[in-house]
Amino acid sequence: MRRNPFDELEEMLDRVSKQVEEGMAGGGLQVPGSVPVDVADRDDEYVVTADLPGYDVEDIDLTLSDGTLRLDATRADEQEEHVEGRYLRRERTRKSANRQIRLPDPVDEDAIDAGYENGVLTVRLPKESTDEGSKQIDIE
């Protein structure tokens, strides 16, 4: 059986991604705009936990496509100080963060559940059942 040449490339990218994540967790490497995440493999589901302090639910966009969970968050902050109708100071900031997580196994897209509380996003992705049970085979 021939090996898919893209499997080797994907394995290499997974190793690099893991090294970057470990570097971030150790306080070393910081990737601007990257969201720190934990991905737990529980027997029947994956649980992704992401830290997004300061964002509102409306600021966060979550999509699943081709086995990859994509998280995008954008927020805008404005501060103004007025003195008799004129600006004394006005500051605007726009922050965005994103992350893509490749899931190792297919998930049940209709059963995905996400919640956001106190700056922490939790996404539950139930694994797709591969056990279809026994199937009666007719003999002709």
Tab-separated table of N, CA and C in Angstrom:
chain	number	residue	atom	x	y	z
A	1	MET	N	0.842	-1.175	0.000
A	1	MET	CA	0.000	0.000	0.000
A	1	MET	C	0.889	1.240	0.000
A	2	ARG	N	0.596	2.175	-0.884
A	2	ARG	CA	1.374	3.414	-0.969
A	2	ARG	C	0.974	4.375	0.122
A	3	ARG	N	1.946	5.041	0.664
A	3	ARG	CA	1.719	6.035	1.710
A	3	ARG	C	1.415	7.380	1.057
A	4	ASN	N	0.442	8.072	1.601
A	4	ASN	CA	0.085	9.393	1.107
A	4	ASN	C	1.214	10.369	1.444
A	5	PRO	N	1.795	11.065	0.458
A	5	PRO	CA	2.916	11.969	0.739
A	5	PRO	C	2.522	13.134	1.649
A	6	PHE	N	1.252	13.469	1.696
A	6	PHE	CA	0.812	14.576	2.537
A	6	PHE	C	0.731	14.185	4.015
A	7	ASP	N	0.651	12.869	4.299
A	7	ASP	CA	0.631	12.412	5.696
A	7	ASP	C	1.925	12.812	6.400
A	8	GLU	N	3.046	12.648	5.720
A	8	GLU	CA	4.338	12.988	6.313
A	8	GLU	C	4.427	14.490	6.576
A	9	LEU	N	3.953	15.286	5.636
A	9	LEU	CA	3.946	16.739	5.804
A	9	LEU	C	3.059	17.142	6.974
A	10	GLU	N	1.882	16.533	7.091
A	10	GLU	CA	0.966	16.851	8.183
A	10	GLU	C	1.559	16.460	9.538
A	11	GLU	N	2.249	15.326	9.590
A	11	GLU	CA	2.910	14.908	10.835
A	11	GLU	C	3.979	15.914	11.249
A	12	MET	N	4.737	16.395	10.277
A	12	MET	CA	5.769	17.384	10.569
A	12	MET	C	5.155	18.678	11.096
A	13	LEU	N	4.090	19.131	10.461
A	13	LEU	CA	3.421	20.351	10.908
A	13	LEU	C	2.830	20.175	12.305
A	14	ASP	N	2.299	18.989	12.608
A	14	ASP	CA	1.783	18.708	13.953
A	14	ASP	C	2.900	18.781	14.990
A	15	ARG	N	4.088	18.247	14.648
A	15	ARG	CA	5.227	18.301	15.584
A	15	ARG	C	5.656	19.747	15.829
A	16	VAL	N	5.735	20.545	14.763
A	16	VAL	CA	6.114	21.954	14.907
A	16	VAL	C	5.078	22.691	15.733
A	17	SER	N	3.799	22.450	15.462
A	17	SER	CA	2.725	23.090	16.216
A	17	SER	C	2.818	22.734	17.696
A	18	LYS	N	3.099	21.461	17.978
A	18	LYS	CA	3.220	21.022	19.375
A	18	LYS	C	4.395	21.724	20.056
A	19	GLN	N	5.514	21.862	19.349
A	19	GLN	CA	6.672	22.543	19.912
A	19	GLN	C	6.365	24.008	20.204
A	20	VAL	N	5.643	24.655	19.302
A	20	VAL	CA	5.260	26.055	19.512
A	20	VAL	C	4.352	26.162	20.726
A	21	GLU	N	3.355	25.269	20.830
A	21	GLU	CA	2.441	25.298	21.967
A	21	GLU	C	3.175	25.066	23.275
A	22	GLU	N	4.126	24.122	23.292
A	22	GLU	CA	4.894	23.854	24.501
A	22	GLU	C	5.751	25.058	24.869
A	23	GLY	N	6.307	25.722	23.870
A	23	GLY	CA	7.102	26.922	24.123
A	23	GLY	C	6.261	28.029	24.719
A	24	MET	N	5.017	28.163	24.243
A	24	MET	CA	4.118	29.186	24.778
A	24	MET	C	3.730	28.844	26.207
A	25	ALA	N	3.461	27.574	26.480
A	25	ALA	CA	3.050	27.173	27.818
A	25	ALA	C	4.172	27.383	28.818
A	26	GLY	N	5.406	27.240	28.382
A	26	GLY	CA	6.544	27.419	29.273
A	26	GLY	C	6.933	28.866	29.453
A	27	GLY	N	6.202	29.786	28.840
A	27	GLY	CA	6.500	31.197	28.990
A	27	GLY	C	7.577	31.673	28.025
A	28	GLY	N	8.041	30.778	27.145
A	28	GLY	CA	9.113	31.146	26.223
A	28	GLY	C	8.581	31.866	25.002
A	29	LEU	N	8.211	31.112	24.014
A	29	LEU	CA	7.781	31.653	22.744
A	29	LEU	C	6.366	32.204	22.829
A	30	GLN	N	6.180	33.425	22.399
A	30	GLN	CA	4.852	34.030	22.354
A	30	GLN	C	4.510	34.338	20.903
A	31	VAL	N	3.438	33.786	20.416
A	31	VAL	CA	2.991	34.036	19.057
A	31	VAL	C	1.887	35.079	19.122
A	32	PRO	N	2.136	36.297	18.605
A	32	PRO	CA	1.117	37.354	18.681
A	32	PRO	C	-0.177	36.931	18.001
A	33	GLY	N	-1.293	37.185	18.666
A	33	GLY	CA	-2.602	36.884	18.104
A	33	GLY	C	-3.018	35.435	18.203
A	34	SER	N	-2.199	34.591	18.834
A	34	SER	CA	-2.549	33.192	18.979
A	34	SER	C	-3.263	32.973	20.308
A	35	VAL	N	-4.297	32.165	20.279
A	35	VAL	CA	-5.098	31.886	21.467
A	35	VAL	C	-4.543	30.646	22.167
A	36	PRO	N	-4.227	30.740	23.470
A	36	PRO	CA	-3.797	29.535	24.183
A	36	PRO	C	-4.972	28.582	24.382
A	37	VAL	N	-4.768	27.316	24.056
A	37	VAL	CA	-5.841	26.329	24.156
A	37	VAL	C	-5.361	25.064	24.839
A	38	ASP	N	-6.308	24.336	25.419
A	38	ASP	CA	-6.103	22.976	25.893
A	38	ASP	C	-7.039	22.105	25.066
A	39	VAL	N	-6.548	20.978	24.585
A	39	VAL	CA	-7.382	20.030	23.852
A	39	VAL	C	-7.298	18.699	24.596
A	40	ALA	N	-8.439	18.279	25.134
A	40	ALA	CA	-8.494	17.028	25.889
A	40	ALA	C	-9.238	15.975	25.074
A	41	ASP	N	-8.671	14.782	25.044
A	41	ASP	CA	-9.313	13.658	24.364
A	41	ASP	C	-9.962	12.798	25.439
A	42	ARG	N	-11.251	12.993	25.596
A	42	ARG	CA	-12.006	12.154	26.524
A	42	ARG	C	-12.592	11.043	25.664
A	43	ASP	N	-12.825	9.901	26.193
A	43	ASP	CA	-13.178	8.724	25.400
A	43	ASP	C	-14.179	8.979	24.278
A	44	ASP	N	-15.238	9.711	24.576
A	44	ASP	CA	-16.300	9.885	23.588
A	44	ASP	C	-16.360	11.285	22.976
A	45	GLU	N	-15.441	12.168	23.378
A	45	GLU	CA	-15.468	13.532	22.853
A	45	GLU	C	-14.106	14.210	23.005
A	46	TYR	N	-13.933	15.278	22.225
A	46	TYR	CA	-12.806	16.186	22.413
A	46	TYR	C	-13.349	17.408	23.122
A	47	VAL	N	-12.570	17.938	24.053
A	47	VAL	CA	-12.960	19.164	24.742
A	47	VAL	C	-11.848	20.178	24.523
A	48	VAL	N	-12.214	21.292	23.873
A	48	VAL	CA	-11.263	22.361	23.602
A	48	VAL	C	-11.594	23.520	24.547
A	49	THR	N	-10.585	23.973	25.293
A	49	THR	CA	-10.752	25.093	26.212
A	49	THR	C	-9.790	26.188	25.773
A	50	ALA	N	-10.325	27.394	25.571
A	50	ALA	CA	-9.509	28.511	25.089
A	50	ALA	C	-9.697	29.724	25.994
A	51	ASP	N	-8.597	30.401	26.297
A	51	ASP	CA	-8.649	31.620	27.103
A	51	ASP	C	-8.837	32.821	26.196
A	52	LEU	N	-9.950	33.532	26.401
A	52	LEU	CA	-10.260	34.731	25.626
A	52	LEU	C	-10.743	35.848	26.553
A	53	PRO	N	-9.915	36.290	27.486
A	53	PRO	CA	-10.364	37.323	28.419
A	53	PRO	C	-10.627	38.647	27.705
A	54	GLY	N	-11.692	39.313	28.132
A	54	GLY	CA	-12.026	40.622	27.577
A	54	GLY	C	-12.893	40.593	26.335
A	55	TYR	N	-13.185	39.427	25.806
A	55	TYR	CA	-14.035	39.311	24.623
A	55	TYR	C	-15.461	39.011	25.062
A	56	ASP	N	-16.414	39.435	24.253
A	56	ASP	CA	-17.818	39.089	24.451
A	56	ASP	C	-18.156	37.931	23.511
A	57	VAL	N	-19.258	37.248	23.796
A	57	VAL	CA	-19.688	36.131	22.953
A	57	VAL	C	-19.831	36.580	21.495
A	58	GLU	N	-20.341	37.787	21.294
A	58	GLU	CA	-20.557	38.292	19.935
A	58	GLU	C	-19.246	38.527	19.186
A	59	ASP	N	-18.133	38.639	19.919
A	59	ASP	CA	-16.823	38.883	19.311
A	59	ASP	C	-16.175	37.605	18.777
A	60	ILE	N	-16.732	36.447	19.135
A	60	ILE	CA	-16.088	35.166	18.850
A	60	ILE	C	-16.806	34.442	17.721
A	61	ASP	N	-16.033	33.949	16.755
A	61	ASP	CA	-16.573	33.185	15.636
A	61	ASP	C	-15.915	31.811	15.640
A	62	LEU	N	-16.725	30.763	15.662
A	62	LEU	CA	-16.239	29.389	15.709
A	62	LEU	C	-16.756	28.633	14.502
A	63	THR	N	-15.878	27.980	13.763
A	63	THR	CA	-16.303	27.178	12.615
A	63	THR	C	-15.551	25.854	12.599
A	64	LEU	N	-16.194	24.851	12.041
A	64	LEU	CA	-15.572	23.545	11.860
A	64	LEU	C	-15.648	23.218	10.380
A	65	SER	N	-14.482	22.951	9.785
A	65	SER	CA	-14.437	22.645	8.371
A	65	SER	C	-13.329	21.635	8.109
A	66	ASP	N	-13.660	20.561	7.447
A	66	ASP	CA	-12.690	19.527	7.066
A	66	ASP	C	-11.840	19.058	8.250
A	67	GLY	N	-12.475	18.854	9.394
A	67	GLY	CA	-11.770	18.327	10.558
A	67	GLY	C	-10.916	19.331	11.304
A	68	THR	N	-11.068	20.617	10.983
A	68	THR	CA	-10.303	21.661	11.647
A	68	THR	C	-11.255	22.647	12.319
A	69	LEU	N	-11.068	22.838	13.622
A	69	LEU	CA	-11.841	23.819	14.372
A	69	LEU	C	-11.109	25.148	14.277
A	70	ARG	N	-11.800	26.175	13.805
A	70	ARG	CA	-11.194	27.506	13.652
A	70	ARG	C	-11.881	28.470	14.609
A	71	LEU	N	-11.063	29.169	15.373
A	71	LEU	CA	-11.547	30.131	16.354
A	71	LEU	C	-10.999	31.505	15.973
A	72	ASP	N	-11.887	32.476	15.777
A	72	ASP	CA	-11.502	33.857	15.489
A	72	ASP	C	-12.210	34.765	16.481
A	73	ALA	N	-11.467	35.689	17.073
A	73	ALA	CA	-12.054	36.640	18.016
A	73	ALA	C	-11.517	38.032	17.701
A	74	THR	N	-12.424	39.012	17.644
A	74	THR	CA	-12.042	40.385	17.347
A	74	THR	C	-12.845	41.314	18.241
A	75	ARG	N	-12.168	42.312	18.799
A	75	ARG	CA	-12.871	43.299	19.615
A	75	ARG	C	-12.251	44.664	19.383
A	76	ALA	N	-13.076	45.674	19.578
A	76	ALA	CA	-12.622	47.062	19.437
A	76	ALA	C	-12.947	47.795	20.733
A	77	ASP	N	-11.985	48.541	21.235
A	77	ASP	CA	-12.166	49.334	22.448
A	77	ASP	C	-11.954	50.794	22.106
A	78	GLU	N	-12.796	51.637	22.672
A	78	GLU	CA	-12.641	53.077	22.480
A	78	GLU	C	-12.696	53.766	23.830
A	79	GLN	N	-11.778	54.694	24.025
A	79	GLN	CA	-11.779	55.518	25.228
A	79	GLN	C	-11.737	56.972	24.790
A	80	GLU	N	-12.606	57.779	25.354
A	80	GLU	CA	-12.636	59.192	25.000
A	80	GLU	C	-12.728	60.042	26.254
A	81	GLU	N	-12.024	61.161	26.230
A	81	GLU	CA	-12.156	62.162	27.277
A	81	GLU	C	-12.470	63.488	26.597
A	82	HIS	N	-13.578	64.115	26.994
A	82	HIS	CA	-14.011	65.370	26.370
A	82	HIS	C	-13.799	66.544	27.311
A	83	VAL	N	-13.495	67.677	26.723
A	83	VAL	CA	-13.473	68.944	27.452
A	83	VAL	C	-14.220	69.938	26.580
A	84	GLU	N	-15.435	70.284	27.001
A	84	GLU	CA	-16.284	71.238	26.284
A	84	GLU	C	-16.377	70.932	24.795
A	85	GLY	N	-16.729	69.694	24.464
A	85	GLY	CA	-16.979	69.331	23.076
A	85	GLY	C	-15.747	69.020	22.254
A	86	ARG	N	-14.571	69.236	22.797
A	86	ARG	CA	-13.342	68.934	22.057
A	86	ARG	C	-12.666	67.716	22.693
A	87	TYR	N	-11.980	66.990	21.889
A	87	TYR	CA	-11.253	65.839	22.421
A	87	TYR	C	-10.007	66.300	23.162
A	88	LEU	N	-9.839	65.797	24.341
A	88	LEU	CA	-8.587	65.975	25.041
A	88	LEU	C	-7.694	64.766	24.738
A	89	ARG	N	-8.332	63.610	24.695
A	89	ARG	CA	-7.640	62.371	24.354
A	89	ARG	C	-8.660	61.394	23.793
A	90	ARG	N	-8.273	60.666	22.763
A	90	ARG	CA	-9.130	59.632	22.197
A	90	ARG	C	-8.240	58.480	21.767
A	91	GLU	N	-8.521	57.302	22.282
A	91	GLU	CA	-7.728	56.125	21.943
A	91	GLU	C	-8.643	55.026	21.435
A	92	ARG	N	-8.240	54.434	20.348
A	92	ARG	CA	-8.975	53.314	19.785
A	92	ARG	C	-8.011	52.148	19.638
A	93	THR	N	-8.474	50.994	20.028
A	93	THR	CA	-7.669	49.787	19.839
A	93	THR	C	-8.549	48.703	19.238
A	94	ARG	N	-7.934	47.896	18.456
A	94	ARG	CA	-8.632	46.754	17.864
A	94	ARG	C	-7.737	45.552	18.081
A	95	LYS	N	-8.276	44.528	18.728
A	95	LYS	CA	-7.507	43.320	19.004
A	95	LYS	C	-8.180	42.133	18.340
A	96	SER	N	-7.347	41.259	17.842
A	96	SER	CA	-7.891	40.027	17.274
A	96	SER	C	-6.980	38.868	17.658
A	97	ALA	N	-7.586	37.717	17.737
A	97	ALA	CA	-6.864	36.501	18.064
A	97	ALA	C	-7.488	35.358	17.282
A	98	ASN	N	-6.689	34.367	16.936
A	98	ASN	CA	-7.246	33.232	16.211
A	98	ASN	C	-6.440	31.988	16.502
A	99	ARG	N	-7.043	30.881	16.159
A	99	ARG	CA	-6.394	29.588	16.360
A	99	ARG	C	-7.088	28.549	15.507
A	100	GLN	N	-6.330	27.624	14.967
A	100	GLN	CA	-6.881	26.493	14.229
A	100	GLN	C	-6.415	25.222	14.916
A	101	ILE	N	-7.350	24.325	15.161
A	101	ILE	CA	-7.043	23.065	15.823
A	101	ILE	C	-7.490	21.931	14.919
A	102	ARG	N	-6.547	21.138	14.487
A	102	ARG	CA	-6.842	19.975	13.642
A	102	ARG	C	-7.254	18.823	14.550
A	103	LEU	N	-8.443	18.300	14.333
A	103	LEU	CA	-8.947	17.191	15.140
A	103	LEU	C	-8.522	15.872	14.503
A	104	PRO	N	-8.018	14.927	15.310
A	104	PRO	CA	-7.505	13.681	14.741
A	104	PRO	C	-8.572	12.734	14.203
A	105	ASP	N	-9.806	12.846	14.709
A	105	ASP	CA	-10.871	11.951	14.277
A	105	ASP	C	-12.109	12.770	13.917
A	106	PRO	N	-12.990	12.213	13.084
A	106	PRO	CA	-14.231	12.905	12.744
A	106	PRO	C	-15.111	13.111	13.983
A	107	VAL	N	-15.860	14.213	13.988
A	107	VAL	CA	-16.772	14.503	15.094
A	107	VAL	C	-18.194	14.641	14.558
A	108	ASP	N	-19.152	14.482	15.462
A	108	ASP	CA	-20.563	14.622	15.130
A	108	ASP	C	-20.902	16.109	15.104
A	109	GLU	N	-20.935	16.699	13.921
A	109	GLU	CA	-21.109	18.146	13.770
A	109	GLU	C	-22.429	18.640	14.351
A	110	ASP	N	-23.466	17.804	14.336
A	110	ASP	CA	-24.778	18.220	14.836
A	110	ASP	C	-24.841	18.256	16.355
A	111	ALA	N	-23.873	17.633	17.030
A	111	ALA	CA	-23.910	17.548	18.494
A	111	ALA	C	-22.861	18.435	19.175
A	112	ILE	N	-22.188	19.292	18.416
A	112	ILE	CA	-21.169	20.174	19.003
A	112	ILE	C	-21.836	21.176	19.918
A	113	ASP	N	-21.213	21.407	21.078
A	113	ASP	CA	-21.748	22.322	22.081
A	113	ASP	C	-20.632	23.276	22.501
A	114	ALA	N	-20.934	24.576	22.592
A	114	ALA	CA	-19.931	25.562	23.006
A	114	ALA	C	-20.521	26.484	24.054
A	115	GLY	N	-19.690	26.844	25.029
A	115	GLY	CA	-20.099	27.769	26.075
A	115	GLY	C	-18.975	28.743	26.386
A	116	TYR	N	-19.331	29.931	26.860
A	116	TYR	CA	-18.345	30.963	27.164
A	116	TYR	C	-18.689	31.577	28.505
A	117	GLU	N	-17.749	31.483	29.458
A	117	GLU	CA	-17.998	32.016	30.787
A	117	GLU	C	-16.690	32.527	31.389
A	118	ASN	N	-16.735	33.747	31.921
A	118	ASN	CA	-15.581	34.366	32.586
A	118	ASN	C	-14.309	34.337	31.741
A	119	GLY	N	-14.452	34.620	30.445
A	119	GLY	CA	-13.293	34.694	29.569
A	119	GLY	C	-12.756	33.361	29.087
A	120	VAL	N	-13.474	32.263	29.375
A	120	VAL	CA	-13.016	30.937	28.956
A	120	VAL	C	-14.060	30.312	28.032
A	121	LEU	N	-13.625	29.958	26.838
A	121	LEU	CA	-14.476	29.296	25.854
A	121	LEU	C	-14.254	27.791	25.969
A	122	THR	N	-15.355	27.032	26.085
A	122	THR	CA	-15.271	25.570	26.147
A	122	THR	C	-16.109	24.999	25.013
A	123	VAL	N	-15.470	24.179	24.177
A	123	VAL	CA	-16.153	23.570	23.036
A	123	VAL	C	-16.091	22.050	23.210
A	124	ARG	N	-17.262	21.411	23.188
A	124	ARG	CA	-17.347	19.951	23.293
A	124	ARG	C	-17.691	19.401	21.911
A	125	LEU	N	-16.834	18.506	21.437
A	125	LEU	CA	-16.974	17.940	20.104
A	125	LEU	C	-17.095	16.418	20.224
A	126	PRO	N	-18.331	15.895	20.272
A	126	PRO	CA	-18.513	14.438	20.384
A	126	PRO	C	-17.928	13.718	19.168
A	127	LYS	N	-17.222	12.644	19.431
A	127	LYS	CA	-16.643	11.860	18.340
A	127	LYS	C	-17.749	11.147	17.572
A	128	GLU	N	-17.536	11.037	16.275
A	128	GLU	CA	-18.486	10.336	15.422
A	128	GLU	C	-18.387	8.852	15.725
A	129	SER	N	-19.505	8.221	15.868
A	129	SER	CA	-19.532	6.792	16.182
A	129	SER	C	-19.117	6.000	14.953
A	130	THR	N	-18.083	5.168	15.133
A	130	THR	CA	-17.655	4.308	14.037
A	130	THR	C	-18.238	2.911	14.180
A	131	ASP	N	-18.832	2.652	15.330
A	131	ASP	CA	-19.445	1.346	15.577
A	131	ASP	C	-20.893	1.385	15.121
A	132	GLU	N	-21.133	0.797	13.968
A	132	GLU	CA	-22.496	0.792	13.435
A	132	GLU	C	-23.258	-0.456	13.870
A	133	GLY	N	-22.639	-1.226	14.729
A	133	GLY	CA	-23.302	-2.445	15.173
A	133	GLY	C	-23.211	-3.527	14.108
A	134	SER	N	-23.932	-4.594	14.322
A	134	SER	CA	-23.896	-5.667	13.331
A	134	SER	C	-24.948	-5.404	12.255
A	135	LYS	N	-24.628	-5.850	11.073
A	135	LYS	CA	-25.540	-5.662	9.949
A	135	LYS	C	-25.837	-7.013	9.342
A	136	GLN	N	-27.104	-7.269	9.171
A	136	GLN	CA	-27.525	-8.531	8.542
A	136	GLN	C	-27.188	-8.501	7.060
A	137	ILE	N	-26.535	-9.542	6.589
A	137	ILE	CA	-26.152	-9.623	5.181
A	137	ILE	C	-27.010	-10.683	4.512
A	138	ASP	N	-27.729	-10.263	3.497
A	138	ASP	CA	-28.574	-11.197	2.752
A	138	ASP	C	-27.733	-11.989	1.761
A	139	ILE	N	-28.018	-13.267	1.654
A	139	ILE	CA	-27.329	-14.133	0.701
A	139	ILE	C	-28.288	-14.399	-0.438
A	140	GLU	N	-27.806	-14.151	-1.645
A	140	GLU	CA	-28.673	-14.358	-2.810
A	140	GLU	C	-28.370	-15.636	-3.523
